[in-house]
Amino acid sequence: MSTRHHTAESATGVPWLRDAYEYCPDAVLVLNGEHSILSANPAAVRLLEPQDRALAGRRLDDFLPVDKKAQWQSNFNKLIAKDWHAMEGTIINGRGSECPVIARAVTIALADGHKGVLVFLQDILLFRNVEKALVASQDQWERSFDAITDGLCILDSMGRILRTNHAMKERFGPLLGNLIGIGFQELFHGESTPEIPHPVRQSPFSLPEVTLPRLPDRWFGISAYPKKDEGDAVTGAVLILRDVTEQHIMKASLARAESGLRQQGKMEAIGRVSGSIAHDFNNVLTSILGYSSFALKLLEENHPAREDIRQIIAAGERGSALTRQLMDFSHEHAIETHPLDINQILTGIESFLRRTVGEQVELRLQLEQSLHAVKADKTRLEQVLMNLVINARDAMPTGGRILIQTSNIAISPLPAYTRRELEPGDYVLLEVSDTGHGMPPHVMEHIFEPFFTTKGKGKGNGIGLSTVYGIVKQFGGAILCYSEIDKGTTFKIYLPRETAPIEGPAAPAPVQHLLPRGQETLLVVDDEANIVVLISDILTELGYRILKASSPEEALAIAEQCPGSIDLVITDIVMPKMNGPALVEQLRLARPALKGLFMSGYANKAAVYNGILTSDAAFLQKPFSFEVLAASVRETLDKR
């Protein structure tokens, strides 16, 4: 402010100047040469708040902090000398409160001719408070910005990073150093740079899952939003990177679990169909094998038809073996399990396995010494091993290596969203690995399905792995397969640990050369008429008196009309309107001592599980031989 020479009286004597003086919002003081106050406007009275509301005669330094008077005077002299345009300082009002001000001063000529000073004091307390609030707001914004766990970048109009939060620095700082000033493309640059829209030109956008070349083991959700000025022009963008790796893993686990459940449901459905087919086929085989065996016994030793009949029997037995495999897959076949040592079984058939794979394939066994026992059937377990080893051999036509391993393993509880192949607990792990050509995913989806095979015509019936699957499930275990093209395949079988002691080998059953005979009265019931006739013919030859019925209703009528005793009912389990056990119970109302022998193309295990049959009931699995039928009838009759 330039120095002007005028009197205080003239400043208040001119009407418009007096109004400016009186109504000026800033404090205006007129000082003499000794800096005593000659005059003060109302704003000065409000600012300085003298106790007596009078300022005239007071010195300006009366309102200054004691420790700052010298500094104030030095700075004030610089104002008067026009070295400074304005100065900032603190005054203390009459109530003792500090108030920050900006001071300006000009020299004036007083009425008495002496020099005076016109002082302007601007109260900046409000501005200071606003400034503090702005600083606090900025600090709060920065803390909030840094507290966000997603990575945030503020970009300029060219896509260069202007600012990043703490999460962004922590994630990408170790990889790229200082992020400020680099283009957003550097975050995504690598050998396989993903397609990312330009955050400024193409925002807003959102990409749910992207993996970055610089962080290949993590998944990110990427989104961008435009940053605009007051004229709605885009001046940059906010780029957000959210780590969604855990969600990605969870989604993948859920997808695998859903796929596993669908596969399990499909396998169960196929199993039910396979069991039904096996049941019906067993009825057919019962007639074929029974009549063929019966015919063979009627022919003389040198009869030319005997060899043909033997071929029919052999074909029937192959068909019977096929139905057993189907029933193993469908869990319908009765399997007696005992505590076993898998290592003993492996060492027992090792030489046979080596002969099976041939000289081109190296077979190695890697067995854990203190292996837990498992509860299984020895024959079925050997069948599982044979199927897996043969498949491994066939996958390596030019040779390779098969590794069979055993180990103890504990399965820990898994998260709820994870597919549970096995309940937590102790297991024995049996692994069969090969270095063959491997399998693609679309083949892996079907490997345990019956009749599915990748082998050429005449080289496989597609039953092997489905049988393995069924047997393992019956043992209470699980089988998993891992395969990569040109790297090989590994089958992992988990069987529950068995704590009961391993039993010694059972004594061989005595050989019976003569079929057991009898003279009791037997009632044969089956909705397959040819089976009724077959059983009747066989048992008649053995001396029994036979009553025949092709339905439960007919059986009840025959029993009611029969005056004598009936010692045994031989009945199919599954029949229209009434099942076999219900028929026997009905017959026992009139004949309490009546015994029952139950037949089925299904296994007794299925009937027991469904509550149709008790576990101690006499059971005859179709198809059966002459000898088995005779022995089962005699054993049931003699049972107390």
XYZ file of C-alpha atoms in Angstrom:
640
model
C 0.000 0.000 0.000
C 1.514 3.372 -0.979
C 2.177 6.074 1.657
C -0.263 8.999 1.607
C -0.070 12.209 3.657
C -3.426 13.202 5.162
C -4.810 13.813 8.598
C -6.984 11.581 10.674
C -9.482 14.396 10.900
C -9.744 14.554 7.119
C -10.259 10.765 7.045
C -13.278 11.102 9.288
C -14.439 14.449 8.099
C -15.288 13.503 4.536
C -18.598 11.636 4.673
C -17.705 8.702 2.408
C -14.295 8.306 4.036
C -15.948 8.411 7.475
C -18.328 5.653 6.357
C -15.432 3.577 4.996
C -13.587 4.059 8.290
C -16.599 3.180 10.414
C -17.829 0.183 8.446
C -14.525 -1.343 7.349
C -14.545 -5.033 8.473
C -10.865 -4.879 9.291
C -9.527 -3.104 12.366
C -8.179 0.399 11.549
C -5.913 2.199 14.041
C -4.329 5.636 13.865
C -1.025 5.729 15.783
C 1.243 8.611 16.671
C 5.029 8.498 16.405
C 5.335 6.582 19.679
C 2.771 4.052 18.387
C 0.110 5.134 20.847
C -3.420 4.768 19.589
C -5.073 8.051 18.644
C -8.157 6.642 16.988
C -9.769 3.244 16.332
C -12.753 2.173 14.249
C -15.499 -0.130 15.666
C -13.893 -3.226 14.074
C -10.695 -2.491 16.043
C -12.694 -2.271 19.285
C -14.330 -5.624 18.494
C -10.969 -7.211 17.710
C -8.929 -5.869 20.640
C -11.808 -5.873 23.163
C -10.307 -3.425 25.681
C -11.781 -3.815 29.153
C -13.055 -0.249 29.248
C -14.077 -0.328 25.548
C -11.620 2.582 25.038
C -8.472 2.365 22.954
C -7.301 5.972 22.777
C -4.030 6.434 24.627
C -3.229 2.742 24.684
C -0.084 1.490 22.999
C -0.337 -1.137 20.277
C 2.300 -3.284 21.976
C -0.017 -3.533 25.010
C -1.868 -6.082 22.922
C 1.178 -8.109 21.905
C 2.538 -11.327 23.491
C 5.437 -10.450 25.769
C 7.808 -12.918 24.137
C 6.985 -11.637 20.648
C 7.070 -7.856 21.143
C 10.631 -7.438 19.885
C 10.005 -9.525 16.778
C 6.712 -7.702 16.128
C 8.431 -4.295 16.401
C 11.202 -5.352 14.018
C 8.709 -6.628 11.455
C 6.455 -3.554 11.946
C 9.370 -1.255 11.164
C 9.856 -3.128 7.880
C 6.232 -2.376 7.031
C 6.648 1.301 7.724
C 9.854 1.343 5.699
C 7.935 -0.306 2.842
C 10.308 -3.274 2.915
C 7.323 -5.543 3.501
C 3.864 -5.319 2.050
C 2.205 -7.146 4.986
C 3.175 -9.129 8.043
C 1.553 -11.896 10.007
C 1.477 -11.951 13.770
C -0.545 -12.576 16.915
C -2.278 -10.127 19.214
C -3.837 -10.692 22.643
C -7.187 -9.037 23.222
C -8.527 -7.669 26.463
C -9.894 -11.122 27.430
C -6.432 -12.642 27.057
C -7.276 -14.607 23.923
C -4.753 -14.890 21.106
C -5.890 -13.878 17.656
C -3.831 -14.257 14.480
C -3.825 -11.194 12.251
C -2.322 -9.848 9.063
C -1.045 -6.296 9.544
C -0.546 -3.554 6.952
C 0.624 0.000 7.660
C 1.139 3.356 5.956
C 2.590 6.620 7.307
C 0.325 9.617 7.452
C 0.635 13.287 8.451
C -1.242 14.126 11.589
C -3.056 17.424 12.181
C -0.225 18.685 14.354
C 2.235 18.112 11.506
C 3.856 15.089 13.080
C 4.056 11.757 11.367
C 1.654 9.036 12.314
C 0.863 5.515 11.206
C -2.395 4.149 9.797
C -2.593 0.442 10.739
C -4.936 -2.186 9.246
C -5.356 -5.463 11.184
C -7.150 -8.305 9.392
C -8.520 -11.043 11.685
C -7.487 -14.351 10.102
C -8.664 -16.673 12.894
C -11.511 -17.907 10.716
C -9.125 -18.513 7.824
C -6.741 -20.367 10.126
C -9.585 -22.581 11.366
C -10.697 -23.264 7.800
C -7.112 -24.031 6.861
C -6.781 -26.461 9.770
C -10.064 -28.064 8.787
C -8.831 -28.411 5.211
C -5.561 -29.940 6.404
C -7.460 -32.297 8.692
C -9.825 -33.171 5.867
C -6.922 -33.812 3.515
C -5.226 -35.953 6.153
C -8.422 -37.876 6.755
C -8.877 -38.373 3.017
C -5.322 -39.643 2.679
C -5.738 -42.023 5.609
C -9.015 -43.292 4.146
C -7.392 -43.588 0.711
C -4.574 -45.658 2.194
C -6.905 -47.729 4.379
C -8.705 -49.195 1.334
C -7.442 -52.745 0.814
C -8.018 -52.644 -2.948
C -5.200 -51.199 -5.020
C -6.134 -47.653 -6.170
C -4.462 -45.479 -8.808
C -5.412 -41.950 -9.838
C -4.453 -41.462 -13.489
C -4.017 -38.337 -15.577
C -5.593 -37.864 -19.006
C -2.759 -39.871 -20.645
C -3.141 -42.830 -18.294
C -0.058 -41.978 -16.211
C -0.176 -42.665 -12.477
C -0.520 -39.516 -10.382
C -1.179 -41.120 -7.032
C -1.468 -44.582 -5.484
C -2.708 -45.863 -2.158
C -0.761 -48.039 0.272
C -2.202 -51.323 -1.048
C -1.078 -50.481 -4.584
C 2.436 -49.575 -3.440
C 2.696 -52.728 -1.355
C 1.594 -54.962 -4.246
C 3.460 -53.405 -7.169
C 6.209 -51.337 -5.514
C 8.567 -54.316 -5.117
C 8.054 -55.156 -8.814
C 8.202 -51.692 -10.406
C 9.724 -49.370 -7.806
C 8.239 -45.852 -7.760
C 4.846 -46.008 -9.476
C 4.289 -42.258 -9.834
C 4.577 -41.109 -13.449
C 4.537 -44.545 -15.125
C 1.806 -45.534 -17.575
C -0.903 -47.887 -16.367
C 0.216 -50.408 -19.032
C 3.332 -51.160 -16.970
C 1.148 -52.796 -14.329
C -0.065 -55.357 -16.862
C 3.007 -55.716 -19.049
C 4.542 -59.161 -19.542
C 4.968 -62.111 -21.875
C 1.189 -62.626 -22.070
C -0.251 -59.162 -21.490
C -4.011 -59.412 -20.904
C -6.420 -57.302 -22.943
C -7.160 -54.337 -20.663
C -9.313 -51.414 -21.934
C -7.805 -47.945 -21.635
C -8.875 -46.670 -18.181
C -9.319 -43.076 -19.375
C -10.671 -43.467 -22.899
C -12.850 -46.549 -22.322
C -14.026 -46.174 -18.721
C -16.183 -47.058 -16.979
C -15.534 -50.821 -17.257
C -15.162 -53.808 -14.970
C -13.272 -57.082 -15.549
C -14.243 -59.723 -12.952
C -11.152 -61.981 -13.130
C -7.794 -61.279 -14.766
C -4.413 -62.849 -14.070
C -1.403 -60.566 -14.506
C 1.936 -61.655 -16.010
C 3.856 -60.057 -13.132
C 1.709 -61.892 -10.527
C 0.747 -65.159 -12.252
C -0.403 -66.876 -9.058
C -2.986 -64.197 -8.219
C -6.322 -63.191 -9.760
C -7.606 -59.611 -9.859
C -10.859 -57.846 -10.560
C -10.051 -54.655 -12.509
C -12.383 -51.659 -12.848
C -11.981 -48.046 -13.927
C -14.120 -44.916 -13.512
C -13.659 -41.523 -15.246
C -12.469 -38.452 -13.308
C -14.119 -35.259 -14.544
C -13.726 -31.519 -13.966
C -16.504 -29.029 -13.203
C -17.235 -28.767 -16.935
C -17.814 -32.547 -17.138
C -14.660 -33.027 -19.221
C -12.692 -36.234 -18.529
C -9.369 -35.341 -16.943
C -8.245 -38.796 -15.887
C -9.509 -41.925 -14.231
C -9.520 -43.938 -11.043
C -8.161 -47.476 -11.603
C -9.049 -50.149 -9.023
C -7.399 -53.574 -8.670
C -9.076 -55.984 -6.257
C -7.365 -59.263 -5.330
C -10.028 -61.949 -5.936
C -7.726 -64.967 -5.678
C -9.568 -66.486 -2.709
C -12.920 -66.028 -4.428
C -11.468 -67.555 -7.616
C -10.221 -70.582 -5.688
C -13.580 -70.908 -3.935
C -15.484 -70.706 -7.232
C -13.179 -73.272 -8.815
C -13.631 -75.562 -5.813
C -17.394 -75.173 -5.979
C -17.347 -75.891 -9.716
C -15.290 -79.030 -9.116
C -17.637 -80.068 -6.319
C -20.680 -79.540 -8.535
C -19.018 -81.448 -11.350
C -18.134 -84.214 -8.908
C -21.706 -84.388 -7.637
C -23.032 -84.550 -11.186
C -20.498 -87.253 -12.019
C -21.375 -89.138 -8.837
C -25.085 -88.925 -9.652
C -24.417 -90.124 -13.177
C -22.316 -93.020 -11.914
C -25.014 -93.992 -9.426
C -27.655 -93.894 -12.173
C -25.460 -95.982 -14.474
C -24.844 -98.338 -11.560
C -28.558 -98.851 -11.017
C -29.082 -99.537 -14.716
C -26.074 -101.890 -14.761
C -27.386 -103.742 -11.711
C -30.812 -104.124 -13.326
C -29.265 -105.425 -16.554
C -27.072 -107.837 -14.593
C -30.106 -109.083 -12.660
C -32.087 -109.846 -15.825
C -29.032 -111.335 -17.521
C -28.418 -113.574 -14.508
C -31.903 -115.023 -14.918
C -31.069 -115.833 -18.533
C -27.680 -117.305 -17.577
C -29.300 -119.407 -14.867
C -31.381 -121.157 -17.522
C -28.494 -121.469 -19.995
C -25.997 -122.858 -17.489
C -28.556 -124.980 -15.689
C -30.000 -126.695 -18.733
C -26.544 -127.077 -20.301
C -25.178 -128.741 -17.156
C -28.301 -130.869 -16.910
C -27.956 -131.959 -20.550
C -24.258 -132.702 -20.076
C -25.037 -135.073 -17.211
C -27.585 -136.940 -19.338
C -25.155 -137.584 -22.216
C -22.708 -140.447 -22.334
C -19.018 -139.633 -22.054
C -18.315 -140.326 -25.746
C -21.328 -138.433 -27.095
C -20.287 -135.971 -29.858
C -22.543 -133.182 -28.465
C -20.728 -133.047 -25.122
C -18.011 -130.719 -26.455
C -20.612 -128.341 -27.903
C -22.416 -128.246 -24.583
C -19.118 -127.564 -22.791
C -18.609 -124.567 -25.100
C -22.103 -123.318 -24.207
C -21.278 -123.679 -20.515
C -17.932 -121.882 -20.998
C -19.673 -119.002 -22.809
C -22.272 -118.843 -20.046
C -19.553 -118.684 -17.403
C -17.888 -115.797 -19.269
C -21.246 -114.058 -19.309
C -21.560 -114.748 -15.587
C -18.134 -113.194 -14.993
C -19.262 -110.122 -16.957
C -22.410 -109.733 -14.824
C -20.282 -110.053 -11.670
C -18.194 -107.141 -12.895
C -21.318 -105.109 -13.583
C -22.602 -105.911 -10.117
C -19.261 -104.959 -8.597
C -19.623 -101.575 -10.299
C -23.243 -101.166 -9.151
C -22.357 -102.238 -5.576
C -24.833 -105.095 -5.916
C -22.421 -107.981 -5.519
C -21.881 -109.523 -2.104
C -18.283 -109.083 -0.956
C -16.942 -110.449 2.311
C -14.210 -108.205 3.669
C -11.423 -108.995 6.130
C -8.452 -107.061 7.550
C -5.671 -107.261 4.943
C -2.121 -106.025 4.387
C -1.892 -104.529 0.883
C 1.889 -104.935 0.924
C 1.524 -108.707 1.401
C -0.920 -108.906 -1.495
C 1.418 -106.900 -3.737
C 4.482 -108.975 -2.951
C 2.408 -112.131 -3.426
C 1.413 -111.233 -7.003
C 4.539 -109.247 -7.929
C 6.038 -111.953 -10.123
C 2.718 -112.440 -11.901
C 2.442 -108.674 -12.507
C 5.964 -108.609 -13.965
C 5.109 -111.402 -16.389
C 1.920 -109.557 -17.310
C 3.576 -106.216 -18.200
C 6.414 -107.835 -20.180
C 10.064 -106.971 -20.567
C 9.525 -103.557 -22.195
C 7.892 -102.140 -19.090
C 9.802 -101.523 -15.853
C 7.691 -102.345 -12.791
C 8.752 -100.836 -9.459
C 7.225 -101.296 -6.010
C 7.702 -98.616 -3.354
C 5.984 -99.891 -0.206
C 5.719 -98.237 3.209
C 7.106 -100.592 5.828
C 4.604 -100.011 8.661
C 1.528 -99.920 6.498
C -1.894 -99.876 8.169
C -4.311 -102.720 7.510
C -7.439 -102.219 5.376
C -10.743 -104.080 5.325
C -11.160 -105.619 1.896
C -11.562 -108.816 -0.097
C -8.263 -110.324 -1.254
C -9.536 -111.570 -4.609
C -11.239 -108.261 -5.431
C -8.173 -106.272 -4.383
C -5.986 -108.396 -6.650
C -8.526 -107.759 -9.430
C -8.214 -104.005 -8.849
C -4.415 -104.167 -9.063
C -4.495 -106.328 -12.187
C -6.907 -103.985 -13.983
C -4.846 -100.883 -13.166
C -1.530 -102.497 -14.118
C -2.899 -103.852 -17.410
C -4.332 -100.428 -18.280
C -0.972 -98.835 -17.468
C 0.828 -101.375 -19.656
C -1.563 -100.774 -22.570
C -0.919 -97.011 -22.300
C 2.802 -97.646 -23.051
C 2.930 -99.749 -26.255
C 6.632 -98.939 -26.751
C 7.593 -99.449 -23.118
C 7.840 -97.301 -20.043
C 7.684 -97.440 -16.263
C 4.963 -98.439 -13.805
C 5.342 -97.422 -10.172
C 3.150 -98.941 -7.445
C 3.318 -97.144 -4.095
C 1.686 -97.633 -0.710
C 1.626 -95.169 2.180
C -0.308 -94.152 5.275
C -2.138 -90.859 4.997
C -4.374 -88.746 7.226
C -7.207 -86.771 5.620
C -7.864 -83.462 7.370
C -11.217 -81.648 7.495
C -11.756 -79.412 4.459
C -13.634 -76.106 4.001
C -17.391 -76.432 3.545
C -17.224 -75.355 -0.106
C -14.686 -78.060 -0.968
C -15.809 -81.337 -2.434
C -15.495 -84.131 0.121
C -14.331 -87.296 -1.609
C -13.455 -88.757 1.789
C -14.405 -88.170 5.371
C -11.543 -87.006 7.633
C -9.545 -89.865 9.126
C -6.678 -92.321 8.573
C -6.340 -94.062 5.215
C -4.011 -96.298 3.252
C -3.081 -94.790 -0.109
C -2.408 -97.148 -3.033
C -0.989 -95.423 -6.118
C -0.424 -96.881 -9.582
C 1.456 -94.519 -11.923
C 2.651 -94.924 -15.492
C 4.658 -92.893 -18.002
C 2.195 -93.504 -20.830
C 0.459 -91.208 -23.279
C -1.988 -89.799 -20.703
C -5.625 -88.820 -21.165
C -7.323 -85.540 -22.130
C -9.986 -84.049 -19.826
C -12.939 -85.142 -21.990
C -11.805 -88.759 -21.662
C -11.184 -88.413 -17.907
C -14.863 -87.538 -17.419
C -15.970 -91.011 -18.591
C -13.218 -93.443 -17.559
C -15.242 -95.091 -14.767
C -18.383 -95.562 -16.851
C -19.229 -99.148 -17.918
C -18.421 -100.007 -21.557
C -16.473 -96.781 -22.097
C -13.097 -97.561 -23.665
C -10.477 -95.821 -25.774
C -8.942 -99.102 -26.862
C -9.432 -100.468 -30.334
C -12.104 -102.964 -31.295
C -11.561 -106.321 -29.627
C -8.955 -104.922 -27.187
C -11.212 -104.010 -24.271
C -14.824 -104.177 -23.150
C -14.802 -101.015 -21.026
C -15.659 -102.882 -17.822
C -12.245 -102.895 -16.120
C -12.155 -99.417 -14.569
C -15.865 -99.407 -13.773
C -15.288 -102.654 -11.852
C -12.361 -101.052 -10.014
C -14.557 -98.072 -9.156
C -17.338 -100.286 -7.797
C -15.001 -102.465 -5.741
C -13.248 -99.475 -4.163
C -16.601 -97.916 -3.278
C -17.715 -101.201 -1.667
C -14.555 -101.119 0.441
C -15.629 -97.668 1.696
C -12.847 -95.907 -0.186
C -12.395 -93.517 -3.093
C -10.458 -93.599 -6.339
C -9.071 -90.501 -8.042
C -7.300 -90.184 -11.367
C -4.708 -87.610 -12.483
C -3.451 -87.552 -16.060
C -1.536 -85.304 -18.448
C -1.011 -85.831 -22.149
C 2.445 -87.321 -22.897
C 3.321 -87.354 -19.176
C 1.353 -90.280 -17.838
C -1.474 -91.231 -15.503
C -1.761 -91.862 -11.765
C -4.616 -93.662 -10.035
C -4.895 -93.014 -6.302
C -6.987 -95.366 -4.182
C -7.805 -94.342 -0.603
C -8.969 -97.174 1.677
C -9.983 -96.599 5.310
C -7.561 -97.810 7.961
C -8.662 -101.021 9.722
C -7.628 -101.439 13.363
C -8.711 -105.098 13.745
C -5.869 -107.671 13.529
C -5.119 -109.371 10.224
C -6.466 -112.920 10.117
C -4.527 -115.948 8.945
C -5.476 -117.844 5.765
C -8.729 -119.818 6.002
C -8.642 -123.606 5.788
C -9.769 -124.970 2.383
C -13.340 -126.231 2.239
C -13.689 -130.029 1.915
C -14.283 -131.259 -1.630
C -17.642 -132.968 -2.175
C -17.715 -135.485 -5.016
C -21.347 -136.542 -4.585
C -24.271 -134.110 -4.721
C -26.317 -134.020 -1.505
C -29.763 -135.555 -1.898
C -33.060 -135.544 0.031
C -36.706 -136.572 0.117
C -38.294 -133.407 1.566
C -41.106 -131.450 -0.084
C -39.965 -128.195 -1.689
C -42.021 -125.289 -3.103
C -40.234 -123.504 -5.970
C -41.501 -119.967 -6.793
C -40.180 -117.643 -9.528
C -41.882 -115.361 -12.047
C -39.459 -116.771 -14.665
C -41.168 -120.029 -15.611
C -38.070 -121.589 -17.187
C -36.146 -121.143 -13.925
C -38.950 -122.894 -12.009
C -38.794 -125.807 -14.435
C -34.978 -125.963 -14.310
C -34.784 -126.012 -10.509
C -37.608 -128.527 -10.314
C -35.909 -130.875 -12.778
C -32.565 -130.704 -10.964
C -34.015 -131.228 -7.488
C -36.347 -133.995 -8.672
C -33.261 -135.853 -9.900
C -31.853 -135.487 -6.382
C -34.902 -137.172 -4.815
C -36.935 -134.186 -3.618
C -40.700 -133.799 -4.053
C -41.341 -130.563 -5.924
C -44.275 -128.128 -5.954
C -44.053 -125.428 -8.667
C -45.481 -121.892 -8.783
C -44.850 -118.977 -11.151
C -46.258 -116.258 -8.857
C -46.735 -115.586 -5.124
C -50.526 -115.907 -5.531
C -50.168 -119.334 -7.108
C -47.748 -120.394 -4.356
C -50.254 -119.421 -1.638
C -52.991 -121.365 -3.397
C -50.814 -124.491 -3.798
C -49.754 -124.376 -0.145
C -53.358 -124.040 0.988
C -54.381 -127.108 -1.063
C -51.350 -129.191 -0.057
C -52.418 -131.652 2.681
C -48.901 -132.663 3.667
C -45.914 -130.776 4.990
C -43.789 -128.313 3.011
C -40.231 -128.240 4.284
C -38.647 -125.462 2.207
C -39.681 -122.594 -0.084
C -37.161 -121.683 -2.796
C -38.302 -118.260 -4.019
C -37.065 -115.323 -6.031
C -36.797 -112.135 -3.982
C -38.148 -109.634 -6.531
C -41.536 -110.585 -7.987
C -44.689 -108.664 -9.002
C -47.197 -107.741 -6.245
C -45.356 -109.590 -3.452
C -41.654 -110.150 -2.819
C -40.121 -113.439 -1.690
C -39.640 -112.658 2.018
C -43.260 -111.386 2.277
C -44.451 -114.609 0.639
C -42.540 -116.754 3.158
C -43.953 -114.748 6.057
C -47.469 -115.292 4.679
C -46.890 -119.032 4.307
C -45.519 -119.280 7.859
C -48.856 -118.167 9.290
C -50.110 -121.691 8.565
C -46.723 -123.443 8.642
C -44.501 -121.808 11.323
C -41.586 -124.239 10.815
C -41.344 -123.491 7.086
C -37.818 -122.609 5.921
C -36.902 -120.222 3.085
C -34.128 -120.065 0.513
C -34.090 -116.776 -1.381
C -32.765 -116.327 -4.943
C -31.914 -113.174 -6.882
C -29.945 -111.867 -9.789
C -29.081 -109.027 -7.409
C -26.772 -109.677 -4.500
C -28.057 -110.299 -0.994
C -26.294 -107.064 0.048
C -28.781 -104.999 -1.979
C -31.738 -106.820 -0.473
C -30.362 -106.429 3.055
C -29.659 -102.688 2.527
C -33.210 -102.170 1.230
C -34.698 -103.906 4.266
C -36.197 -106.757 2.205
C -33.985 -109.498 3.568
C -32.374 -110.107 6.960
C -28.616 -110.562 7.030
C -28.857 -114.172 8.268
C -31.359 -115.318 5.622
C -30.338 -118.196 3.311
C -29.446 -116.714 -0.064
C -28.692 -118.180 -3.515
C -27.015 -115.891 -6.048
C -28.070 -116.313 -9.687
C -26.703 -117.775 -11.863
C -25.812 -120.885 -9.889
C -24.448 -124.291 -10.770
C -25.932 -127.735 -10.225
C -23.612 -128.239 -7.279
C -24.280 -124.870 -5.614
C -28.051 -125.342 -5.844
C -27.860 -128.849 -4.328
C -25.544 -127.717 -1.524
C -27.610 -124.609 -0.691
C -30.856 -126.593 -0.481
C -29.339 -129.253 1.745
C -27.610 -126.696 3.985
C -30.842 -124.691 4.455
C -32.852 -127.807 5.264
C -30.306 -129.040 7.791
C -29.929 -125.680 9.508
C -31.418 -125.612 13.017
